[in-house]
PDB file of C-alpha atoms in Angstrom:
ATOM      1  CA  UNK A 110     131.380 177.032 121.543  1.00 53.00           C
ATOM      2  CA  UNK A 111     130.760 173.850 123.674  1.00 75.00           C
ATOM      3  CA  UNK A 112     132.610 170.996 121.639  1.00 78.00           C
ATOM      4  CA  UNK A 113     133.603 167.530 122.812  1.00 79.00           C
ATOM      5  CA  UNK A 114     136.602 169.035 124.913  1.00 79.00           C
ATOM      6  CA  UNK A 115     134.086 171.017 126.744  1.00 81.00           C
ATOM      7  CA  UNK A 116     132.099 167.513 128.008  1.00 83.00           C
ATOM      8  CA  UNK A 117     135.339 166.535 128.460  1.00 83.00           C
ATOM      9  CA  UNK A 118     136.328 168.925 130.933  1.00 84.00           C
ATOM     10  CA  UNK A 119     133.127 169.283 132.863  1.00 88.00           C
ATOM     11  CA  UNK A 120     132.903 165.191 133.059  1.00 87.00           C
ATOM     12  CA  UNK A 121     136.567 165.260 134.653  1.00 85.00           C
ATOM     13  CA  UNK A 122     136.060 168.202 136.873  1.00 88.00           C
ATOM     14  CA  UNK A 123     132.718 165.594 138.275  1.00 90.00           C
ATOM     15  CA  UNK A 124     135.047 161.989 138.787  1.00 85.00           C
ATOM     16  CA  UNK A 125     137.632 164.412 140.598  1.00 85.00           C
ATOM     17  CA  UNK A 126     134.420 165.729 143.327  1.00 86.00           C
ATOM     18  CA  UNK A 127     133.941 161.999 143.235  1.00 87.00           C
ATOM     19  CA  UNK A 128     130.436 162.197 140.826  1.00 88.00           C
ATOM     20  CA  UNK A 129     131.962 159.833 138.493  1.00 86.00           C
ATOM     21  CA  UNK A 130     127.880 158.301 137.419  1.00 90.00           C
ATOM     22  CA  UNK A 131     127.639 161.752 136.710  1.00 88.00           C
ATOM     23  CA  UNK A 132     130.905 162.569 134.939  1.00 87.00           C
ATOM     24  CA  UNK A 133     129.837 159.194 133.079  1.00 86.00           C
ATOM     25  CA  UNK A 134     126.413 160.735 131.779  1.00 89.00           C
ATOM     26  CA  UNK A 135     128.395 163.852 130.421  1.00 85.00           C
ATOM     27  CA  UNK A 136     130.808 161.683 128.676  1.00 82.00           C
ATOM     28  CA  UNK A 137     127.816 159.778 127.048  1.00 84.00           C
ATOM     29  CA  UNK A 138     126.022 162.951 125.643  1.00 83.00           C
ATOM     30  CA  UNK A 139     129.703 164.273 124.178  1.00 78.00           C
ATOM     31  CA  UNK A 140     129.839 160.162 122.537  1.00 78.00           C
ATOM     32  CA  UNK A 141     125.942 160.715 121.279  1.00 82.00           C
ATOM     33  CA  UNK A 142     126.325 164.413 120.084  1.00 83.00           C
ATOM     34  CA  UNK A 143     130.091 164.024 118.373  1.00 81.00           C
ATOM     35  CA  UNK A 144     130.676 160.194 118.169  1.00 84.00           C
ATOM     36  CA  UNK A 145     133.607 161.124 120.362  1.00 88.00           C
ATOM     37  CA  UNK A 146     134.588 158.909 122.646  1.00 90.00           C
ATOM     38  CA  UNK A 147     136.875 160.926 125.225  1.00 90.00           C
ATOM     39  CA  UNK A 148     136.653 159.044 128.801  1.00 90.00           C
ATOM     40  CA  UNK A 149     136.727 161.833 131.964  1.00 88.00           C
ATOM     41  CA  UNK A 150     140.173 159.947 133.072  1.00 91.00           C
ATOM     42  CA  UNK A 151     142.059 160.993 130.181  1.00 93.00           C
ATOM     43  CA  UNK A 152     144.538 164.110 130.931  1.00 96.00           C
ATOM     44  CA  UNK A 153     144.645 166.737 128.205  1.00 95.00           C
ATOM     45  CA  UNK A 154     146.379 169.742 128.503  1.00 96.00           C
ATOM     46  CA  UNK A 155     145.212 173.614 128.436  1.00 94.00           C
ATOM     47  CA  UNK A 156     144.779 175.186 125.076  1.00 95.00           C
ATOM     48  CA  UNK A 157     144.479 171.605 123.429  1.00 95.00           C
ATOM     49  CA  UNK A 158     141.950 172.127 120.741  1.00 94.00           C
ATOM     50  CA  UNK A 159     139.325 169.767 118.254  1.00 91.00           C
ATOM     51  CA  UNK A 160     139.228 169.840 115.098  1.00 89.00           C
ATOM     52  CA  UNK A 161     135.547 169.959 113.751  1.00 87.00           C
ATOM     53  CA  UNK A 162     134.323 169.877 117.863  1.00 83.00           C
ATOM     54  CA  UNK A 163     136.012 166.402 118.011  1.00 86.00           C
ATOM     55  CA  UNK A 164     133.783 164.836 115.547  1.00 90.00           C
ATOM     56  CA  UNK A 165     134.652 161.198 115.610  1.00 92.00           C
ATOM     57  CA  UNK A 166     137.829 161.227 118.018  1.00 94.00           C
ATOM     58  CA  UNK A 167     138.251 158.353 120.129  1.00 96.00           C
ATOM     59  CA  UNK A 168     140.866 158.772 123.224  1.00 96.00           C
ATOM     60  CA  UNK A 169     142.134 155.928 125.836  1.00 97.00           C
ATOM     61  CA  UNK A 170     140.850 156.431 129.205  1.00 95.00           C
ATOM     62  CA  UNK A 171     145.225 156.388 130.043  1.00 96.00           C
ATOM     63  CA  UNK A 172     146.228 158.574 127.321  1.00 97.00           C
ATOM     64  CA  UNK A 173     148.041 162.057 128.139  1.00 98.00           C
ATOM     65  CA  UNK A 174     147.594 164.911 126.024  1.00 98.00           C
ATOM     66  CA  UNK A 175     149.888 167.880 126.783  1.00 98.00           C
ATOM     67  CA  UNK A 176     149.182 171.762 126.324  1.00 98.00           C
ATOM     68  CA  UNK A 177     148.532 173.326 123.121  1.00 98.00           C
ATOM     69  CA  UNK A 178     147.556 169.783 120.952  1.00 98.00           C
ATOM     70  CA  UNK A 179     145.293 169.733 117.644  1.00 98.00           C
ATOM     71  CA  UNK A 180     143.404 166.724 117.368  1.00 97.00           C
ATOM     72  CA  UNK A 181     141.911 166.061 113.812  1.00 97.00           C
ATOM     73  CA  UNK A 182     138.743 164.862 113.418  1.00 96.00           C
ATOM     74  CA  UNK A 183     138.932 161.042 113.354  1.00 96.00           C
ATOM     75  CA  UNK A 184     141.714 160.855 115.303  1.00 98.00           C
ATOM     76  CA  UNK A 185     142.413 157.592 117.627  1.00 98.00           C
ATOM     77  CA  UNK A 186     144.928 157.947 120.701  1.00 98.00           C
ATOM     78  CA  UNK A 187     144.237 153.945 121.726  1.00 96.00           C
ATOM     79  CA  UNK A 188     145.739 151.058 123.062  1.00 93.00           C
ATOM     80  CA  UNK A 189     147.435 148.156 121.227  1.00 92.00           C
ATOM     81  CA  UNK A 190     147.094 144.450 122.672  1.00 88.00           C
ATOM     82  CA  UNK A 191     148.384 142.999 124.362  1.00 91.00           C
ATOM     83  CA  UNK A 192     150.552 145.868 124.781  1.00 90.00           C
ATOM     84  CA  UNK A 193     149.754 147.393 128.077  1.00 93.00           C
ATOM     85  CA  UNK A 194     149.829 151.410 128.399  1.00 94.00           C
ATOM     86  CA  UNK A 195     148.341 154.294 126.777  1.00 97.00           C
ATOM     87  CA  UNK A 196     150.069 156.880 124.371  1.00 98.00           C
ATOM     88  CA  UNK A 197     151.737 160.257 126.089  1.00 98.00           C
ATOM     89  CA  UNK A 198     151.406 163.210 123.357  1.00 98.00           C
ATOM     90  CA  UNK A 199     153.717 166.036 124.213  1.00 98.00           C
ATOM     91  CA  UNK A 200     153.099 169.927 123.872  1.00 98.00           C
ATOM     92  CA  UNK A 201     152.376 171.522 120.614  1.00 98.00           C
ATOM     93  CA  UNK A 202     151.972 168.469 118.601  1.00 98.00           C
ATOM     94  CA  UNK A 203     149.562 168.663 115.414  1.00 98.00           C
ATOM     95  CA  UNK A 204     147.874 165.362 114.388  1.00 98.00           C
ATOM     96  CA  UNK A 205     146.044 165.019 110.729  1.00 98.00           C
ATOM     97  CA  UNK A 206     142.435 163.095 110.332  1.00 98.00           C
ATOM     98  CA  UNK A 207     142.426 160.342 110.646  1.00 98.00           C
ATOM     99  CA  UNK A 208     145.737 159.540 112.195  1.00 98.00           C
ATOM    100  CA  UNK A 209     145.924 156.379 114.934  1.00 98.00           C
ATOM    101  CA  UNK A 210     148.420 156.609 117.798  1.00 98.00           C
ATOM    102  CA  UNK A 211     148.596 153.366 118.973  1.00 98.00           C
ATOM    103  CA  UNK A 212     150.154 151.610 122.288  1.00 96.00           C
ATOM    104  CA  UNK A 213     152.500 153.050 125.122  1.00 97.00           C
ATOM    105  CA  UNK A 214     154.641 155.361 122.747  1.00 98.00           C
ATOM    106  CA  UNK A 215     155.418 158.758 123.170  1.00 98.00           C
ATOM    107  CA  UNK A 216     154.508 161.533 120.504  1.00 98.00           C
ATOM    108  CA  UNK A 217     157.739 164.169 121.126  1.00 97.00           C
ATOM    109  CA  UNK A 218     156.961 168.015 121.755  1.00 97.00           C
ATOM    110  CA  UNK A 219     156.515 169.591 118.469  1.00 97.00           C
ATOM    111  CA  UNK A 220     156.032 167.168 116.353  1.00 97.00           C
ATOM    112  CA  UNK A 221     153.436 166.357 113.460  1.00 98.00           C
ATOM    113  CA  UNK A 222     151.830 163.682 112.472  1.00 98.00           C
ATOM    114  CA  UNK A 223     150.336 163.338 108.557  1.00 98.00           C
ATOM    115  CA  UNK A 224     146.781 162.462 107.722  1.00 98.00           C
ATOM    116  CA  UNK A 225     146.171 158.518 107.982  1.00 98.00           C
ATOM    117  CA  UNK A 226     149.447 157.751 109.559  1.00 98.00           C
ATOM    118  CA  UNK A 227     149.556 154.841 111.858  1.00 98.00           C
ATOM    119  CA  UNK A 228     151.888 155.765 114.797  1.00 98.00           C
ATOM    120  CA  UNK A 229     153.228 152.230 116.957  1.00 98.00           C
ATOM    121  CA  UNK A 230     156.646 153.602 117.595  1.00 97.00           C
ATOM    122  CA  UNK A 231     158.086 156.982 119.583  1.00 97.00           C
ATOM    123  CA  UNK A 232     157.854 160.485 117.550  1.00 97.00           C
ATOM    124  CA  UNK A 233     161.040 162.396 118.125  1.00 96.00           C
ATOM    125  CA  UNK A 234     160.634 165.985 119.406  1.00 96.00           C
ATOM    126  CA  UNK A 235     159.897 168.107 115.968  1.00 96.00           C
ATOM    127  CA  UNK A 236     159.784 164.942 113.735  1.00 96.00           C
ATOM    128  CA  UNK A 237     156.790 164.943 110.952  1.00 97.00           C
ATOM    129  CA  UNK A 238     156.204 161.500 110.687  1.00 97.00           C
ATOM    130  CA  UNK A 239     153.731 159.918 107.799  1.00 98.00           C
ATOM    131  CA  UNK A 240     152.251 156.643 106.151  1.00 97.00           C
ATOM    132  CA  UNK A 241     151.414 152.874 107.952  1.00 96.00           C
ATOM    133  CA  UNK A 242     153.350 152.578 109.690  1.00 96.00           C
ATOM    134  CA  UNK A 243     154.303 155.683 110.533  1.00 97.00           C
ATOM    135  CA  UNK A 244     158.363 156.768 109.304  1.00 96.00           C
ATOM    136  CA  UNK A 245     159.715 160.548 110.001  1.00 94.00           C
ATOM    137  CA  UNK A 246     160.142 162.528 106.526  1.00 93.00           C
ATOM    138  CA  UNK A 247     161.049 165.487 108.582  1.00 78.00           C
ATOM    139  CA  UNK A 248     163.984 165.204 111.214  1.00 78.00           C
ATOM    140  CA  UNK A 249     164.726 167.792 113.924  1.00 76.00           C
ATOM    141  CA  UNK A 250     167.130 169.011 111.881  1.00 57.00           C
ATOM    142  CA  UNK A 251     164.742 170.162 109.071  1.00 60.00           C
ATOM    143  CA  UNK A 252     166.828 167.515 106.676  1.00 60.00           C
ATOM    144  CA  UNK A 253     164.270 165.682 104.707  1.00 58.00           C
ATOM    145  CA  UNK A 254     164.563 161.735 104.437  1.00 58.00           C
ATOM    146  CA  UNK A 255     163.425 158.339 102.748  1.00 55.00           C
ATOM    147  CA  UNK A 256     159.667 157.671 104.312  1.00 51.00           C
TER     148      UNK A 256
END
């Protein structure tokens, strides 16, 4: 199945041979056919995967995305002015729909991110973290606290 990750990867595999009008079409057709938004400069990892195809995902053109990530439909990995910097989303994170990771933070290996959440501060490594703004309600160490 050819989803929005799919544009995305053929669109960066054309800016790095230097086609980047090209990579810019592909891009386009992925932003018409999902309304996902996922510029060919953004890294994302292997076995990163979209929920729905990446129906209405939105991604910084700065924004890392490690291995093994599930992006929810709706899902916004964006800036925050006048903050400068993208967010950096570890390995084997889970984000709900809807969620917004905002600004130069970084989302911790592991961790998960609820449904809605707005997300303008770091995400420990195996944190579950919840509501606007985002608070953990799951620490590393399992131990459940006040959100």
């Amino acid at each position: 199945m050819f989803d929005a990750l799919g544009f995305h990867k053929v669109a960066s595999g054309l800016g790095r041979f230097g086609l980047k009008r090209s990579a810019k079409v592909v891009s386009r057709v992925a932003r018409v056919l999902f309304s996902a938004h996922i510029p060919p400069e953004a890294q994302i990892g292997e076995g990163t995967r979209l929920g729905y195809g990446g129906i209405g995902i939105v991604v910084h053109k700065d924004a890392v995305i490690g291995r093994n990530v599930l992006l929810s439909p709706g899902v916004v990995v964006g800036g925050r002015a006048p903050l400068k910097g993208a967010p950096i989303i570890e390995d084997d994170v889970k984000i709900g729909v809807g969620a917004k990771i905002l600004g130069p933070i970084r989302i911790g290996a592991g961790a998960r991110v609820g449904a809605n959440a707005v997300v303008i501060d770091d995400v420990l490594p195996g944190d579950t973290v919840v509501g606007i703004p985002a608070r953990p309600v799951v620490r590393r160490s399992g131990k459940l606290s006040a959100a």
